[in-house]
Amino acid sequence: MRASEHTVQGHIKRPDHAVPRKYVEPILFLADQLAGMDRITPLPPTRMVDVLAEATGLHDIRRQRWYRELNDDKACEMIDLETVKKGALVVLTLVMKSDTTRGETAKAYFSKIRNLLGADPITVPSDIGEHKQLALRYLKS
């Protein structure tokens, strides 16, 4: 099953439907790992990763067995479709905007994950609200 996309507002690609549920967990795992890098001090009261997890019906992700069984390599291996890779990068860039200071550690982690995924660069909305809506289109059915 593959989520198709259409282009809106220049080069920003929006999926026609959400990625299959089996991909949401590794995407959220990677997003949470990124959120732990170069944190904004103090942490935002509601972290973007938690907002996205709640919106997808995945509550308290850090306590889930699947979360504890993942690592960066396993999560990236699970993300094997181009549209899902783009969705992962959309979510990771949103987390960088929201939950980190976008310092060198977070940027290096993002680059590492993009390389592990073998994904091309993406374009995302500059407005955080639009960016969040785009991320939810990938994650939420």
PDB file of C-alpha atoms in Angstrom:
ATOM      1  CA  MET A   1       0.000   0.000   0.000  1.00  0.00           C
ATOM      2  CA  ARG A   2       1.423   3.366  -0.934  1.00  0.00           C
ATOM      3  CA  ALA A   3       0.215   6.805   0.008  1.00  0.00           C
ATOM      4  CA  SER A   4       0.138   9.033  -3.049  1.00  0.00           C
ATOM      5  CA  GLU A   5       0.899  12.747  -2.928  1.00  0.00           C
ATOM      6  CA  HIS A   6      -0.035  15.946  -4.653  1.00  0.00           C
ATOM      7  CA  THR A   7       1.847  19.233  -4.751  1.00  0.00           C
ATOM      8  CA  VAL A   8       0.339  22.348  -3.220  1.00  0.00           C
ATOM      9  CA  GLN A   9       1.966  25.767  -2.766  1.00  0.00           C
ATOM     10  CA  GLY A  10       5.110  25.308  -4.806  1.00  0.00           C
ATOM     11  CA  HIS A  11       7.217  22.303  -3.886  1.00  0.00           C
ATOM     12  CA  ILE A  12       5.396  21.249  -0.720  1.00  0.00           C
ATOM     13  CA  LYS A  13       3.974  17.761  -1.226  1.00  0.00           C
ATOM     14  CA  ARG A  14       0.881  16.757   0.672  1.00  0.00           C
ATOM     15  CA  PRO A  15      -0.186  13.120   0.912  1.00  0.00           C
ATOM     16  CA  ASP A  16      -3.589  12.141  -0.431  1.00  0.00           C
ATOM     17  CA  HIS A  17      -4.030   9.972   2.665  1.00  0.00           C
ATOM     18  CA  ALA A  18      -2.151   8.987   5.800  1.00  0.00           C
ATOM     19  CA  VAL A  19       0.643   6.442   5.773  1.00  0.00           C
ATOM     20  CA  PRO A  20      -0.309   2.935   6.942  1.00  0.00           C
ATOM     21  CA  ARG A  21      -0.462   2.637  10.728  1.00  0.00           C
ATOM     22  CA  LYS A  22       2.595   0.333  10.922  1.00  0.00           C
ATOM     23  CA  TYR A  23       4.788   3.285   9.913  1.00  0.00           C
ATOM     24  CA  VAL A  24       3.493   5.755  12.493  1.00  0.00           C
ATOM     25  CA  GLU A  25       5.274   4.044  15.395  1.00  0.00           C
ATOM     26  CA  PRO A  26       8.821   4.208  13.962  1.00  0.00           C
ATOM     27  CA  ILE A  27       8.230   7.797  12.804  1.00  0.00           C
ATOM     28  CA  LEU A  28       7.152   8.837  16.307  1.00  0.00           C
ATOM     29  CA  PHE A  29      10.080   6.953  17.834  1.00  0.00           C
ATOM     30  CA  LEU A  30      12.553   8.877  15.664  1.00  0.00           C
ATOM     31  CA  ALA A  31      10.753  12.150  16.388  1.00  0.00           C
ATOM     32  CA  ASP A  32      11.002  11.520  20.121  1.00  0.00           C
ATOM     33  CA  GLN A  33      14.693  10.724  19.847  1.00  0.00           C
ATOM     34  CA  LEU A  34      15.218  13.995  17.984  1.00  0.00           C
ATOM     35  CA  ALA A  35      13.205  15.882  20.611  1.00  0.00           C
ATOM     36  CA  GLY A  36      15.764  14.743  23.167  1.00  0.00           C
ATOM     37  CA  MET A  37      18.535  16.593  21.323  1.00  0.00           C
ATOM     38  CA  ASP A  38      19.333  20.268  21.903  1.00  0.00           C
ATOM     39  CA  ARG A  39      16.170  20.819  23.912  1.00  0.00           C
ATOM     40  CA  ILE A  40      14.577  24.218  24.296  1.00  0.00           C
ATOM     41  CA  THR A  41      15.083  25.334  27.875  1.00  0.00           C
ATOM     42  CA  PRO A  42      12.663  25.013  29.509  1.00  0.00           C
ATOM     43  CA  LEU A  43      10.868  22.291  27.555  1.00  0.00           C
ATOM     44  CA  PRO A  44       7.590  23.408  26.009  1.00  0.00           C
ATOM     45  CA  PRO A  45       4.624  22.492  28.254  1.00  0.00           C
ATOM     46  CA  THR A  46       3.233  20.266  25.501  1.00  0.00           C
ATOM     47  CA  ARG A  47       5.906  18.680  23.377  1.00  0.00           C
ATOM     48  CA  MET A  48       5.077  18.358  19.687  1.00  0.00           C
ATOM     49  CA  VAL A  49       5.889  14.632  19.732  1.00  0.00           C
ATOM     50  CA  ASP A  50       3.247  14.115  22.409  1.00  0.00           C
ATOM     51  CA  VAL A  51       0.715  16.201  20.469  1.00  0.00           C
ATOM     52  CA  LEU A  52       1.281  14.108  17.345  1.00  0.00           C
ATOM     53  CA  ALA A  53       1.155  10.826  19.281  1.00  0.00           C
ATOM     54  CA  GLU A  54      -2.120  11.783  20.957  1.00  0.00           C
ATOM     55  CA  ALA A  55      -3.621  12.842  17.614  1.00  0.00           C
ATOM     56  CA  THR A  56      -2.824   9.421  16.170  1.00  0.00           C
ATOM     57  CA  GLY A  57      -4.270   7.555  19.154  1.00  0.00           C
ATOM     58  CA  LEU A  58      -0.884   6.427  20.466  1.00  0.00           C
ATOM     59  CA  HIS A  59      -0.910   7.443  24.101  1.00  0.00           C
ATOM     60  CA  ASP A  60       2.147   7.433  26.353  1.00  0.00           C
ATOM     61  CA  ILE A  61       4.435   6.149  23.593  1.00  0.00           C
ATOM     62  CA  ARG A  62       7.533   5.899  25.781  1.00  0.00           C
ATOM     63  CA  ARG A  63       5.912   3.150  27.854  1.00  0.00           C
ATOM     64  CA  GLN A  64       4.882   1.035  24.861  1.00  0.00           C
ATOM     65  CA  ARG A  65       6.708  -2.214  24.173  1.00  0.00           C
ATOM     66  CA  TRP A  66       7.258  -1.326  20.496  1.00  0.00           C
ATOM     67  CA  TYR A  67       8.960   1.905  21.584  1.00  0.00           C
ATOM     68  CA  ARG A  68      11.379   0.112  23.903  1.00  0.00           C
ATOM     69  CA  GLU A  69      12.239  -2.427  21.185  1.00  0.00           C
ATOM     70  CA  LEU A  70      13.196   0.189  18.584  1.00  0.00           C
ATOM     71  CA  ASN A  71      16.470   1.937  17.892  1.00  0.00           C
ATOM     72  CA  ASP A  72      17.420   4.310  15.094  1.00  0.00           C
ATOM     73  CA  ASP A  73      18.515   1.573  12.697  1.00  0.00           C
ATOM     74  CA  LYS A  74      15.438  -0.628  13.242  1.00  0.00           C
ATOM     75  CA  ALA A  75      13.073   2.316  12.920  1.00  0.00           C
ATOM     76  CA  CYS A  76      14.696   3.437   9.658  1.00  0.00           C
ATOM     77  CA  GLU A  77      14.603  -0.111   8.262  1.00  0.00           C
ATOM     78  CA  MET A  78      10.848  -0.200   8.906  1.00  0.00           C
ATOM     79  CA  ILE A  79      10.329   3.012   6.927  1.00  0.00           C
ATOM     80  CA  ASP A  80      10.680   1.583   3.438  1.00  0.00           C
ATOM     81  CA  LEU A  81       8.364   3.605   1.161  1.00  0.00           C
ATOM     82  CA  GLU A  82       9.291   6.976  -0.362  1.00  0.00           C
ATOM     83  CA  THR A  83       6.095   8.665   0.804  1.00  0.00           C
ATOM     84  CA  VAL A  84       6.652   7.370   4.332  1.00  0.00           C
ATOM     85  CA  LYS A  85      10.242   8.631   4.264  1.00  0.00           C
ATOM     86  CA  LYS A  86       8.948  12.089   3.306  1.00  0.00           C
ATOM     87  CA  GLY A  87       6.377  11.889   6.086  1.00  0.00           C
ATOM     88  CA  ALA A  88       9.097  11.002   8.575  1.00  0.00           C
ATOM     89  CA  LEU A  89      11.179  13.994   7.502  1.00  0.00           C
ATOM     90  CA  VAL A  90       8.129  16.284   7.717  1.00  0.00           C
ATOM     91  CA  VAL A  91       7.557  15.125  11.290  1.00  0.00           C
ATOM     92  CA  LEU A  92      11.230  15.400  12.238  1.00  0.00           C
ATOM     93  CA  THR A  93      11.519  18.948  10.894  1.00  0.00           C
ATOM     94  CA  LEU A  94       8.387  19.914  12.817  1.00  0.00           C
ATOM     95  CA  VAL A  95       9.901  18.530  16.015  1.00  0.00           C
ATOM     96  CA  MET A  96      13.099  20.475  15.318  1.00  0.00           C
ATOM     97  CA  LYS A  97      11.066  23.673  15.007  1.00  0.00           C
ATOM     98  CA  SER A  98       9.063  22.975  18.155  1.00  0.00           C
ATOM     99  CA  ASP A  99      11.027  20.936  20.660  1.00  0.00           C
ATOM    100  CA  THR A 100      14.719  21.691  20.079  1.00  0.00           C
ATOM    101  CA  THR A 101      16.956  24.724  19.798  1.00  0.00           C
ATOM    102  CA  ARG A 102      17.957  23.428  16.345  1.00  0.00           C
ATOM    103  CA  GLY A 103      21.526  23.180  17.556  1.00  0.00           C
ATOM    104  CA  GLU A 104      24.285  21.065  16.097  1.00  0.00           C
ATOM    105  CA  THR A 105      23.309  17.858  17.901  1.00  0.00           C
ATOM    106  CA  ALA A 106      19.734  17.951  16.583  1.00  0.00           C
ATOM    107  CA  LYS A 107      20.901  18.865  13.079  1.00  0.00           C
ATOM    108  CA  ALA A 108      23.425  16.019  13.098  1.00  0.00           C
ATOM    109  CA  TYR A 109      20.762  13.553  14.266  1.00  0.00           C
ATOM    110  CA  PHE A 110      18.367  14.727  11.552  1.00  0.00           C
ATOM    111  CA  SER A 111      21.102  14.309   8.913  1.00  0.00           C
ATOM    112  CA  LYS A 112      21.948  10.854  10.243  1.00  0.00           C
ATOM    113  CA  ILE A 113      18.307   9.746   9.988  1.00  0.00           C
ATOM    114  CA  ARG A 114      17.861  11.258   6.517  1.00  0.00           C
ATOM    115  CA  ASN A 115      20.961   9.335   5.384  1.00  0.00           C
ATOM    116  CA  LEU A 116      19.765   6.085   6.993  1.00  0.00           C
ATOM    117  CA  LEU A 117      16.432   6.518   5.212  1.00  0.00           C
ATOM    118  CA  GLY A 118      18.149   7.352   1.932  1.00  0.00           C
ATOM    119  CA  ALA A 119      15.645  10.193   1.581  1.00  0.00           C
ATOM    120  CA  ASP A 120      15.853  13.280  -0.591  1.00  0.00           C
ATOM    121  CA  PRO A 121      15.573  16.761   0.961  1.00  0.00           C
ATOM    122  CA  ILE A 122      12.027  18.022   1.472  1.00  0.00           C
ATOM    123  CA  THR A 123      10.250  21.375   1.517  1.00  0.00           C
ATOM    124  CA  VAL A 124       7.924  22.188   4.418  1.00  0.00           C
ATOM    125  CA  PRO A 125       5.714  25.159   5.283  1.00  0.00           C
ATOM    126  CA  SER A 126       7.461  27.902   7.236  1.00  0.00           C
ATOM    127  CA  ASP A 127       4.345  28.472   9.364  1.00  0.00           C
ATOM    128  CA  ILE A 128       4.351  26.032  12.290  1.00  0.00           C
ATOM    129  CA  GLY A 129       0.563  25.582  12.208  1.00  0.00           C
ATOM    130  CA  GLU A 130       0.614  24.641   8.525  1.00  0.00           C
ATOM    131  CA  HIS A 131       3.610  22.399   9.138  1.00  0.00           C
ATOM    132  CA  LYS A 132       1.737  20.616  11.954  1.00  0.00           C
ATOM    133  CA  GLN A 133      -1.286  20.094   9.691  1.00  0.00           C
ATOM    134  CA  LEU A 134       0.985  18.621   7.012  1.00  0.00           C
ATOM    135  CA  ALA A 135       2.566  16.238   9.550  1.00  0.00           C
ATOM    136  CA  LEU A 136      -0.875  15.128  10.725  1.00  0.00           C
ATOM    137  CA  ARG A 137      -1.930  14.416   7.125  1.00  0.00           C
ATOM    138  CA  TYR A 138       0.897  11.903   6.949  1.00  0.00           C
ATOM    139  CA  LEU A 139       0.195  10.358  10.368  1.00  0.00           C
ATOM    140  CA  LYS A 140      -3.507  10.492  11.064  1.00  0.00           C
ATOM    141  CA  SER A 141      -6.082   8.505   9.126  1.00  0.00           C
TER     142      SER A 141
END
